């Protein structure tokens, strides 16, 4: 799985927030390059809400080059494109590129973040294979380190967490009703409406019936909801039970 | 643009973090339903890092139904799918659905978040058109309110912030070199290698030349980089200037 590399992180709190964000999305390989306050760091543990306890030992390196030693491809995270001759990916594009490299060639991929105050330095970026930039409002682009790790962990991992490729229907307890039951309800509704003289203009009746049918077919009504609708109809008619 | 609705938020800090996250991605319509500590809230202003000053007045409502009054479609944010007969979208799917509705039908779309401790109640979800669920590690799915707003603001807005649909090349200062200049470098390299008796086995030479050419053509070398490579060649040969 992907590695997260924090280059020269300053605040333990941010390391902890990064670990927590990683763990939220199933990432576990955290590498630190020369953390300002050393390692281990108590504030990082507190801020990680237990995430660091569930992850393998954090690895600490003196230089970014050493932290990247076994990786095949790395993304340098930058707030805005730099004047570097290197492709700049959106998070989504970077995620697709990483997945392709991981799946087809078993490449090990890293995502690299710079120090809180400066971001990645140009020398650090030049060690990475490509850049990834989170699109933000140009007038208000302040994302802190923890938020950046959260967004990229999400972007890289969202489609690998077993999520369905199509929107899911919620709750299996009441499947959509078979069409005959819907039609039986619609027949009953039409009969009731005829009884109450709803269709006054005979020439408009076919259109009105069609409109009513469209409303109820489009809603993909379940059996349970159909029972509710029958109950409503009975109540409105003043009957105790469905006709 | 999309509206963010916080139903029964408890902490002012979280309202501020939500505002900041919205503003990061260009969203400005924040609506509150019965915030526990009233409104305005000083902690929210502090935590928003100025975002609330750049956004229109926050609207406060007594009930979720009132907060949704002018919207055409709304997503209920849930940590996990509930037993509700309502489609469950991933953030990406929800974003595509929202964009389609906004673009084709000028629909106003809302994204609804529940209280910190409980999330959205089933009664609140039943007022929304659909559900959206952020995929997380099932063993560690704790996202706070500010993080959830950040991730969904990103998911809904990332592709509307003028980001290119293809990875960008960084920096315009040095375009890829015209092929003739690359070939002239490759010719020089080959001549130098011949001089040094690099191609000992004559029958392998064509393959070796092809391999070398592949390395350099694949790298899409710029004019500036070609000058560097010429310099390297000169230095290795012991010349001061290119031949």
XYZ file of N, CA and C in Angstrom, chain A:
729
model
N 0.848 -1.208 0.000
C 0.000 0.000 0.000
C 0.880 1.254 0.000
N 0.283 2.385 -0.185
C 1.065 3.625 -0.355
C 1.729 4.082 0.954
N 2.896 4.730 0.798
C 3.612 5.286 1.944
C 3.369 6.785 2.018
N 3.270 7.289 3.248
C 3.188 8.740 3.462
C 4.522 9.178 4.058
N 5.152 10.176 3.436
C 6.446 10.673 3.910
C 6.289 12.138 4.313
N 6.544 12.440 5.589
C 6.514 13.829 6.044
C 7.955 14.330 6.125
N 8.285 15.299 5.286
C 9.647 15.829 5.259
C 9.758 17.000 6.213
N 10.638 16.877 7.203
C 10.895 17.945 8.173
C 9.641 18.473 8.867
N 8.782 17.578 9.385
C 7.581 18.073 10.081
C 7.999 18.780 11.363
N 7.268 19.855 11.708
C 7.631 20.655 12.875
C 6.848 20.247 14.117
N 5.528 20.159 14.000
C 4.672 19.943 15.171
C 4.280 18.478 15.326
N 4.494 17.938 16.522
C 4.052 16.584 16.805
C 2.566 16.402 16.556
N 1.782 17.442 16.876
C 0.331 17.365 16.668
C 0.003 17.048 15.209
N 0.758 17.642 14.305
C 0.473 17.425 12.889
C 0.860 16.022 12.437
N 1.925 15.495 13.033
C 2.296 14.102 12.725
C 1.181 13.171 13.189
N 0.644 13.456 14.381
C -0.457 12.644 14.904
C -1.709 12.749 14.046
N -2.021 13.973 13.622
C -3.203 14.163 12.772
C -3.011 13.444 11.442
N -1.790 13.460 10.926
C -1.506 12.764 9.665
C -1.704 11.253 9.838
N -1.206 10.723 10.968
C -1.344 9.285 11.223
C -2.823 8.899 11.330
N -3.571 9.738 12.021
C -5.001 9.473 12.174
C -5.703 9.473 10.814
N -5.378 10.467 9.986
C -5.990 10.569 8.655
C -5.620 9.361 7.793
N -4.349 8.941 7.881
C -3.914 7.756 7.124
C -4.727 6.531 7.524
N -4.828 6.346 8.840
C -5.510 5.156 9.347
C -7.000 5.167 8.981
N -7.598 6.370 8.922
C -8.993 6.483 8.478
C -9.202 5.836 7.114
N -8.159 5.879 6.283
C -8.317 5.368 4.923
C -7.436 4.151 4.663
N -7.002 3.492 5.739
C -6.340 2.212 5.574
C -4.872 2.276 5.180
N -4.228 3.425 5.327
C -2.791 3.515 5.060
C -2.028 3.322 6.369
N -0.857 2.645 6.302
C -0.162 2.336 7.555
C 1.325 2.652 7.532
N 1.894 2.955 6.362
C 3.345 3.164 6.301
C 3.672 4.657 6.385
N 4.030 5.114 7.591
C 4.376 6.523 7.811
C 5.882 6.656 7.992
N 6.482 7.556 7.228
C 7.925 7.786 7.305
C 8.171 9.264 7.610
N 9.099 9.536 8.504
C 9.423 10.907 8.878
C 10.852 11.214 8.468
N 11.049 12.397 7.897
C 12.402 12.859 7.591
C 12.753 13.957 8.593
N 13.725 13.688 9.443
C 14.250 14.681 10.385
C 13.166 15.512 11.068
N 12.273 14.848 11.837
C 11.239 15.623 12.530
C 11.884 16.592 13.534
N 11.421 17.839 13.553
C 12.060 18.884 14.357
C 12.223 18.488 15.824
N 11.145 17.881 16.388
C 11.155 17.586 17.820
C 11.522 16.140 18.123
N 12.144 15.452 17.176
C 12.565 14.074 17.413
C 11.411 13.085 17.350
N 11.743 11.844 17.620
C 10.747 10.768 17.580
C 11.187 9.675 18.522
N 10.285 9.056 19.307
C 8.834 9.293 19.363
C 8.463 10.646 19.975
N 7.213 11.033 19.755
C 6.725 12.340 20.167
C 5.365 12.157 20.839
N 5.289 12.558 22.111
C 4.081 12.283 22.886
C 2.848 12.971 22.308
N 3.042 14.211 21.843
C 1.892 14.941 21.279
C 1.353 14.262 20.026
N 2.257 13.672 19.271
C 1.817 12.949 18.067
C 0.936 11.773 18.477
N 1.349 11.046 19.530
C 0.562 9.892 19.970
C -0.812 10.325 20.444
N -0.857 11.410 21.230
C -2.146 11.893 21.726
C -3.060 12.274 20.563
N -2.517 13.023 19.616
C -3.329 13.556 18.518
C -3.767 12.468 17.547
N -3.069 11.325 17.559
C -3.415 10.289 16.577
C -4.648 9.490 16.989
N -5.181 9.750 18.190
C -6.387 9.048 18.664
C -6.256 7.539 18.567
N -5.056 7.027 18.833
C -4.877 5.576 18.812
C -4.412 5.032 17.477
N -4.417 5.870 16.451
C -4.030 5.365 15.123
C -2.598 4.836 15.139
N -1.689 5.558 15.800
C -0.290 5.117 15.804
C -0.124 3.748 16.474
N -1.013 3.412 17.403
C -0.929 2.102 18.047
C -1.333 0.979 17.092
N -2.095 1.321 16.069
C -2.554 0.301 15.129
C -1.687 0.219 13.886
N -0.648 1.032 13.835
C 0.189 1.060 12.639
C 1.559 0.481 12.967
N 2.273 -0.039 11.943
C 3.640 -0.499 12.188
C 4.487 0.675 12.687
N 5.617 0.356 13.271
C 6.550 1.378 13.767
C 6.816 2.450 12.696
N 6.728 3.705 13.100
C 7.068 4.804 12.187
C 8.574 4.756 11.915
N 8.965 4.927 10.661
C 10.392 4.940 10.321
C 10.886 6.373 10.217
N 12.071 6.627 10.760
C 12.650 7.973 10.747
C 13.938 7.954 9.929
N 14.085 8.945 9.040
C 15.264 9.032 8.172
C 15.904 10.414 8.309
N 17.181 10.482 7.964
C 17.877 11.769 8.021
C 17.566 12.638 6.805
N 17.390 11.995 5.661
C 17.175 12.769 4.427
C 15.990 12.197 3.659
N 15.420 13.032 2.795
C 14.302 12.578 1.971
C 14.745 11.453 1.042
N 15.952 11.575 0.486
C 16.440 10.532 -0.428
C 16.429 9.166 0.264
N 16.863 9.142 1.535
C 16.862 7.862 2.251
C 15.441 7.355 2.486
N 14.532 8.272 2.772
C 13.144 7.858 3.024
C 12.497 7.255 1.780
N 12.993 7.642 0.609
C 12.414 7.153 -0.647
C 13.119 5.899 -1.162
N 14.119 5.397 -0.412
C 15.068 4.420 -0.964
C 14.432 3.233 -1.670
N 13.370 2.654 -1.108
C 12.805 1.428 -1.691
C 11.560 1.679 -2.543
N 11.187 2.933 -2.713
C 9.981 3.239 -3.492
C 10.321 3.362 -4.975
N 9.320 3.084 -5.826
C 9.543 3.178 -7.264
C 9.061 4.492 -7.844
N 8.135 5.132 -7.165
C 7.522 6.345 -7.716
C 7.020 7.165 -6.547
N 7.213 8.487 -6.634
C 6.760 9.326 -5.524
C 6.114 10.604 -6.040
N 5.094 11.059 -5.310
C 4.406 12.315 -5.625
C 4.814 13.373 -4.603
N 5.292 14.519 -5.083
C 5.573 15.658 -4.208
C 4.307 16.499 -4.108
N 3.808 16.701 -2.882
C 2.586 17.493 -2.687
C 2.954 18.976 -2.674
N 2.335 19.746 -3.558
C 2.631 21.187 -3.596
C 1.328 21.965 -3.606
N 1.341 23.120 -2.924
C 0.128 23.937 -2.849
C -0.187 24.531 -4.214
N 0.842 24.877 -4.953
C 0.618 25.405 -6.297
C 1.731 24.870 -7.198
N 1.452 24.737 -8.494
C 2.490 24.236 -9.396
C 3.738 25.098 -9.288
N 4.901 24.475 -9.254
C 6.162 25.211 -9.230
C 6.749 25.222 -10.629
N 7.736 26.047 -10.803
C 8.427 26.057 -12.092
C 9.404 24.901 -12.156
N 8.850 23.713 -12.227
C 9.677 22.517 -12.276
C 9.218 21.715 -13.479
N 10.164 21.094 -14.157
C 9.804 20.316 -15.322
C 9.411 18.924 -14.871
N 8.184 18.809 -14.461
C 7.705 17.578 -13.857
C 6.188 17.609 -13.986
N 5.537 16.495 -14.281
C 4.086 16.565 -14.445
C 3.403 16.924 -13.125
N 2.309 17.690 -13.218
C 1.505 18.042 -12.044
C 0.162 17.335 -12.160
N -0.138 16.464 -11.218
C -1.377 15.712 -11.225
C -2.387 16.328 -10.261
N -3.675 16.228 -10.577
C -4.701 16.435 -9.561
C -4.703 15.182 -8.677
N -5.283 15.258 -7.472
C -5.320 14.071 -6.618
C -5.962 12.870 -7.308
N -7.031 13.131 -8.050
C -7.719 12.034 -8.727
C -6.838 11.379 -9.790
N -6.155 12.229 -10.562
C -5.258 11.699 -11.599
C -4.090 10.949 -10.965
N -3.567 11.508 -9.873
C -2.439 10.870 -9.188
C -2.871 9.512 -8.647
N -4.092 9.460 -8.125
C -4.612 8.207 -7.585
C -4.709 7.143 -8.678
N -5.197 7.540 -9.844
C -5.313 6.587 -10.960
C -3.924 6.118 -11.412
N -2.995 7.064 -11.482
C -1.631 6.728 -11.890
C -0.997 5.763 -10.881
N -1.191 6.041 -9.594
C -0.607 5.199 -8.550
C -1.206 3.796 -8.599
N -2.518 3.732 -8.775
C -3.187 2.427 -8.803
C -2.689 1.597 -9.982
N -2.508 2.242 -11.120
C -2.019 1.547 -12.313
C -0.618 0.982 -12.049
N 0.254 1.825 -11.491
C 1.619 1.385 -11.231
C 1.664 0.273 -10.184
N 0.824 0.403 -9.167
C 0.783 -0.605 -8.106
C 0.254 -1.945 -8.651
N -0.821 -1.875 -9.417
C -1.481 -3.092 -9.868
C -0.688 -3.793 -10.959
N -0.223 -3.022 -11.950
C 0.392 -3.653 -13.108
C 1.841 -4.015 -12.863
N 2.522 -3.235 -12.046
C 3.968 -3.454 -11.915
C 4.417 -3.620 -10.475
N 3.453 -3.777 -9.562
C 3.803 -3.926 -8.141
C 4.761 -2.832 -7.669
N 4.575 -1.621 -8.219
C 5.438 -0.519 -7.772
C 5.033 -0.075 -6.366
N 6.035 0.342 -5.589
C 5.784 0.949 -4.286
C 5.744 2.465 -4.471
N 4.679 3.085 -3.967
C 4.400 4.492 -4.248
C 4.434 5.289 -2.951
N 5.021 6.480 -2.996
C 5.022 7.373 -1.845
C 4.368 8.699 -2.153
N 3.776 9.310 -1.105
C 3.238 10.666 -1.226
C 3.982 11.508 -0.199
N 4.630 12.561 -0.669
C 5.576 13.323 0.146
C 4.995 14.695 0.487
N 5.078 15.066 1.778
C 4.581 16.362 2.242
C 5.724 17.138 2.883
N 5.743 18.456 2.653
C 6.806 19.293 3.187
C 6.513 19.812 4.583
N 7.433 20.617 5.103
C 7.276 21.200 6.428
C 6.087 22.163 6.443
N 5.489 22.334 7.639
C 4.304 23.159 7.782
C 4.497 24.548 7.192
N 5.617 25.192 7.514
C 5.729 26.597 7.165
C 6.104 26.810 5.709
N 6.919 25.921 5.164
C 7.485 26.173 3.834
C 6.929 25.274 2.740
N 6.332 24.157 3.119
C 6.027 23.169 2.090
C 7.323 22.518 1.618
N 7.231 21.757 0.554
C 8.433 21.097 0.041
C 9.357 22.106 -0.639
N 10.637 21.981 -0.407
C 11.617 22.825 -1.079
C 11.862 22.283 -2.487
N 12.326 23.160 -3.366
C 12.542 22.728 -4.749
C 13.511 21.548 -4.846
N 14.522 21.548 -3.987
C 15.466 20.428 -3.990
C 14.771 19.119 -3.606
N 13.816 19.228 -2.688
C 13.085 18.018 -2.291
C 12.177 17.561 -3.422
N 11.505 18.528 -4.064
C 10.609 18.170 -5.169
C 11.390 17.485 -6.285
N 12.612 17.926 -6.510
C 13.375 17.353 -7.623
C 13.736 15.890 -7.374
N 13.633 15.438 -6.124
C 13.867 14.012 -5.829
C 12.642 13.153 -6.133
N 11.481 13.795 -6.283
C 10.240 13.030 -6.480
C 9.950 12.859 -7.963
N 9.117 11.861 -8.275
C 8.855 11.532 -9.671
C 7.880 12.500 -10.322
N 6.938 13.020 -9.541
C 5.894 13.881 -10.102
C 5.349 14.759 -8.990
N 4.490 15.704 -9.348
C 3.862 16.551 -8.345
C 2.369 16.271 -8.290
N 1.773 16.465 -7.114
C 0.321 16.402 -6.986
C -0.112 17.662 -6.250
N -1.162 18.290 -6.760
C -1.601 19.565 -6.212
C -3.100 19.492 -5.946
N -3.514 19.847 -4.726
C -4.930 19.817 -4.365
C -5.585 21.097 -4.878
N -6.610 20.980 -5.730
C -7.243 22.193 -6.241
C -8.004 22.916 -5.135
N -7.722 24.180 -4.933
C -8.440 24.954 -3.902
C -8.833 26.304 -4.477
N -9.669 26.990 -3.726
C -10.047 28.371 -4.009
C -8.770 29.227 -4.016
N -8.416 29.837 -5.146
C -7.152 30.580 -5.190
C -7.098 31.723 -4.178
N -8.257 32.213 -3.745
C -8.261 33.303 -2.768
C -8.162 32.807 -1.330
N -8.197 31.509 -1.116
C -8.208 30.995 0.261
C -7.771 29.536 0.204
N -6.473 29.341 0.040
C -5.997 27.991 -0.236
C -5.303 27.353 0.960
N -5.447 27.958 2.137
C -4.737 27.460 3.314
C -5.249 26.099 3.766
N -4.477 25.058 3.532
C -4.772 23.736 4.092
C -3.610 23.398 5.010
N -3.900 22.915 6.217
C -2.775 22.540 7.062
C -2.298 21.130 6.716
N -1.188 20.726 7.348
C -0.571 19.447 6.998
C -1.537 18.280 7.206
N -2.235 18.269 8.353
C -3.174 17.179 8.627
C -4.288 17.121 7.591
N -4.785 18.301 7.179
C -5.860 18.324 6.183
C -5.362 17.843 4.827
N -4.140 18.205 4.481
C -3.593 17.767 3.192
C -3.417 16.247 3.165
N -2.913 15.693 4.278
C -2.760 14.236 4.345
C -4.139 13.566 4.282
N -5.116 14.165 4.968
C -6.476 13.613 4.945
C -7.017 13.571 3.522
N -6.917 14.682 2.805
C -7.492 14.761 1.459
C -6.787 13.804 0.491
N -5.465 13.712 0.580
C -4.773 12.823 -0.362
C -4.948 11.355 0.024
N -5.004 11.065 1.332
C -5.285 9.681 1.729
C -6.652 9.266 1.199
N -7.622 10.180 1.344
C -8.956 9.915 0.802
C -8.900 9.718 -0.710
N -8.225 10.658 -1.404
C -8.212 10.614 -2.869
C -7.559 9.332 -3.383
N -6.484 8.895 -2.717
C -5.775 7.696 -3.177
C -6.508 6.411 -2.778
N -7.260 6.457 -1.688
C -7.786 5.207 -1.145
C -9.286 5.009 -1.328
N -10.030 6.082 -1.626
C -11.494 5.978 -1.595
C -11.997 4.818 -2.448
N -11.447 4.659 -3.633
C -11.999 3.614 -4.493
C -11.362 2.250 -4.239
N -10.527 2.150 -3.210
C -9.949 0.848 -2.876
C -10.484 0.313 -1.565
N -11.463 1.005 -1.000
C -12.009 0.581 0.291
C -13.283 -0.227 0.109
N -13.345 -0.955 -0.993
C -14.491 -1.835 -1.195
C -15.797 -1.107 -1.411
N -15.719 0.149 -1.905
C -16.962 0.862 -2.166
C -17.536 0.398 -3.494
N -18.855 0.349 -3.594
C -19.485 -0.086 -4.832
C -19.254 0.949 -5.927
N -19.251 0.494 -7.173
C -19.029 1.418 -8.272
C -20.328 2.113 -8.678
N -21.442 1.635 -8.158
C -22.712 2.311 -8.433
C -23.365 2.685 -7.108
N -24.183 3.751 -7.114
C -24.899 4.086 -5.878
C -25.675 2.877 -5.368
N -25.632 2.687 -4.062
C -26.298 1.552 -3.444
C -27.677 1.957 -2.970
N -28.582 1.019 -3.044
C -29.851 1.229 -2.362
C -29.637 0.939 -0.893
N -30.170 1.772 -0.048
C -30.023 1.539 1.380
C -30.998 0.485 1.860
N -30.572 -0.293 2.830
C -31.457 -1.204 3.535
C -32.063 -2.294 2.674
N -31.842 -3.547 3.031
C -32.345 -4.661 2.249
C -33.728 -5.112 2.717
N -34.308 -4.446 3.710
C -35.469 -5.007 4.401
C -36.746 -4.957 3.570
N -36.771 -4.118 2.544
C -38.005 -3.989 1.786
C -37.670 -3.729 0.330
N -37.653 -4.788 -0.485
C -37.286 -4.625 -1.898
C -38.368 -3.864 -2.663
N -38.020 -3.332 -3.835
C -39.040 -2.672 -4.655
C -40.187 -3.641 -4.915
N -41.390 -3.141 -4.889
C -42.550 -4.007 -5.073
C -42.615 -4.531 -6.501
N -43.069 -5.772 -6.668
C -43.312 -6.253 -8.030
C -44.307 -5.326 -8.735
N -44.137 -5.191 -10.031
C -44.944 -4.223 -10.772
C -46.450 -4.486 -10.658
N -46.812 -5.769 -10.557
C -48.258 -6.048 -10.499
C -48.879 -5.427 -9.259
N -48.099 -5.387 -8.168
C -48.653 -4.799 -6.940
C -48.766 -3.294 -7.065
N -47.792 -2.712 -7.728
C -47.882 -1.275 -7.978
C -49.087 -0.975 -8.855
N -49.262 -1.790 -9.899
C -50.377 -1.543 -10.820
C -51.708 -1.759 -10.139
N -51.740 -2.732 -9.245
C -52.988 -2.963 -8.516
C -53.311 -1.744 -7.644
N -52.280 -1.158 -7.047
C -52.511 0.068 -6.275
C -52.992 1.198 -7.184
N -52.326 1.314 -8.350
C -52.693 2.406 -9.266
C -54.123 2.229 -9.782
N -54.534 0.972 -10.016
C -55.905 0.702 -10.438
C -56.883 1.140 -9.347
N -56.514 0.791 -8.125
C -57.398 1.137 -7.012
C -57.498 2.659 -6.878
N -56.354 3.323 -7.013
C -56.343 4.784 -6.908
C -57.231 5.397 -7.981
N -57.086 4.839 -9.218
C -57.887 5.393 -10.315
C -59.381 5.187 -10.064
N -59.742 4.011 -9.607
C -61.153 3.725 -9.312
C -61.685 4.681 -8.246
N -60.898 4.849 -7.196
C -61.321 5.749 -6.126
C -61.506 7.177 -6.648
N -60.551 7.588 -7.517
C -60.639 8.949 -8.048
C -61.856 9.105 -8.958
N -62.152 8.022 -9.722
C -63.353 8.063 -10.568
C -64.597 8.200 -9.700
N -64.636 7.428 -8.612
C -65.772 7.486 -7.684
C -65.997 8.915 -7.182
N -64.861 9.614 -6.931
C -64.961 10.966 -6.381
C -65.058 12.040 -7.462
N -65.229 11.573 -8.727
C -65.407 12.515 -9.837
C -64.175 13.407 -10.052
N -62.993 12.803 -9.846
C -61.749 13.546 -10.012
C -61.514 13.911 -11.476
N -61.865 12.962 -12.377
C -61.593 13.162 -13.809
C -62.785 13.837 -14.471
N -62.970 15.121 -14.194
C -64.155 15.791 -14.698
C -64.139 15.906 -16.223
N -62.992 16.346 -16.782
C -62.907 16.514 -18.230
C -62.449 15.202 -18.853
N -63.400 14.497 -19.478
C -63.112 13.150 -19.990
C -61.953 13.150 -20.977
N -61.843 14.208 -21.778
C -60.762 14.204 -22.779
C -59.377 14.324 -22.140
N -59.315 14.875 -20.934
C -58.021 14.997 -20.275
C -57.657 13.773 -19.445
N -58.627 12.881 -19.230
C -58.386 11.769 -18.335
C -57.169 10.917 -18.690
N -56.991 10.509 -19.956
C -55.811 9.660 -20.248
C -54.499 10.335 -19.841
N -54.364 11.625 -20.105
C -53.143 12.338 -19.717
C -52.973 12.352 -18.210
N -54.066 12.627 -17.499
C -53.971 12.690 -16.044
C -53.594 11.339 -15.454
N -54.182 10.290 -15.985
C -53.851 8.947 -15.500
C -52.371 8.653 -15.739
N -51.917 9.028 -16.919
C -50.511 8.805 -17.227
C -49.595 9.572 -16.263
N -49.960 10.806 -16.014
C -49.139 11.606 -15.091
C -49.063 10.960 -13.701
N -50.220 10.490 -13.240
C -50.251 9.858 -11.913
C -49.380 8.607 -11.908
N -49.516 7.811 -12.967
C -48.712 6.588 -13.044
C -47.221 6.908 -13.058
N -46.860 7.950 -13.789
C -45.444 8.327 -13.848
C -44.891 8.668 -12.468
N -45.666 9.402 -11.702
C -45.210 9.780 -10.363
C -44.864 8.538 -9.553
N -45.758 7.558 -9.567
C -45.568 6.417 -8.672
C -44.578 5.386 -9.219
N -44.511 5.247 -10.535
C -43.522 4.297 -11.066
C -42.110 4.837 -10.879
N -41.931 6.131 -11.077
C -40.605 6.724 -10.967
C -40.041 6.579 -9.551
N -40.904 6.551 -8.577
C -40.442 6.551 -7.181
C -39.934 5.189 -6.720
N -40.052 4.152 -7.563
C -39.566 2.809 -7.207
C -40.037 2.397 -5.819
N -41.336 2.326 -5.693
C -41.955 2.114 -4.380
C -41.795 0.667 -3.914
N -41.497 0.508 -2.639
C -41.318 -0.838 -2.080
C -42.667 -1.403 -1.640
N -42.650 -2.704 -1.315
C -43.890 -3.346 -0.850
C -44.409 -2.682 0.412
N -43.453 -2.379 1.306
C -43.864 -1.763 2.561
C -44.488 -0.387 2.318
N -43.890 0.365 1.413
C -44.432 1.687 1.105
C -45.791 1.581 0.423
N -45.954 0.503 -0.375
C -47.254 0.296 -1.033
C -48.340 0.048 -0.006
N -47.980 -0.737 1.033
C -48.956 -0.973 2.108
C -49.342 0.356 2.766
N -48.315 1.221 2.954
C -48.590 2.540 3.532
C -49.526 3.341 2.637
N -49.262 3.289 1.324
C -50.096 4.055 0.385
C -51.534 3.523 0.361
N -51.672 2.188 0.430
C -53.030 1.612 0.505
C -53.738 2.117 1.757
N -52.976 2.164 2.845
C -53.563 2.655 4.095
C -54.009 4.110 3.978
N -53.176 4.902 3.317
C -53.530 6.321 3.124
C -54.821 6.438 2.331
N -54.898 5.633 1.276
C -56.081 5.683 0.411
C -57.332 5.296 1.203
N -57.188 4.228 1.996
C -58.332 3.780 2.803
C -58.756 4.882 3.758
N -57.749 5.490 4.383
C -58.053 6.527 5.374
C -58.762 7.706 4.715
N -58.260 8.088 3.551
C -58.857 9.250 2.863
C -60.282 8.959 2.425
N -60.516 7.682 2.035
C -61.862 7.286 1.605
C -62.760 7.074 2.799
N -62.186 6.906 3.973
C -63.003 6.644 5.140
C -63.251 5.178 5.372
N -62.540 4.288 4.634
C -62.677 2.848 4.855
C -61.711 2.404 5.940
N -61.985 1.310 6.569
C -61.054 0.749 7.538
C -60.021 -0.150 6.856
N -60.453 -0.875 5.817
C -59.545 -1.817 5.145
C -59.546 -1.549 3.645
N -58.485 -1.973 2.963
C -58.482 -1.781 1.509
C -59.679 -2.475 0.886
N -60.243 -1.872 -0.082
C -61.349 -2.416 -0.857
C -61.038 -3.823 -1.340
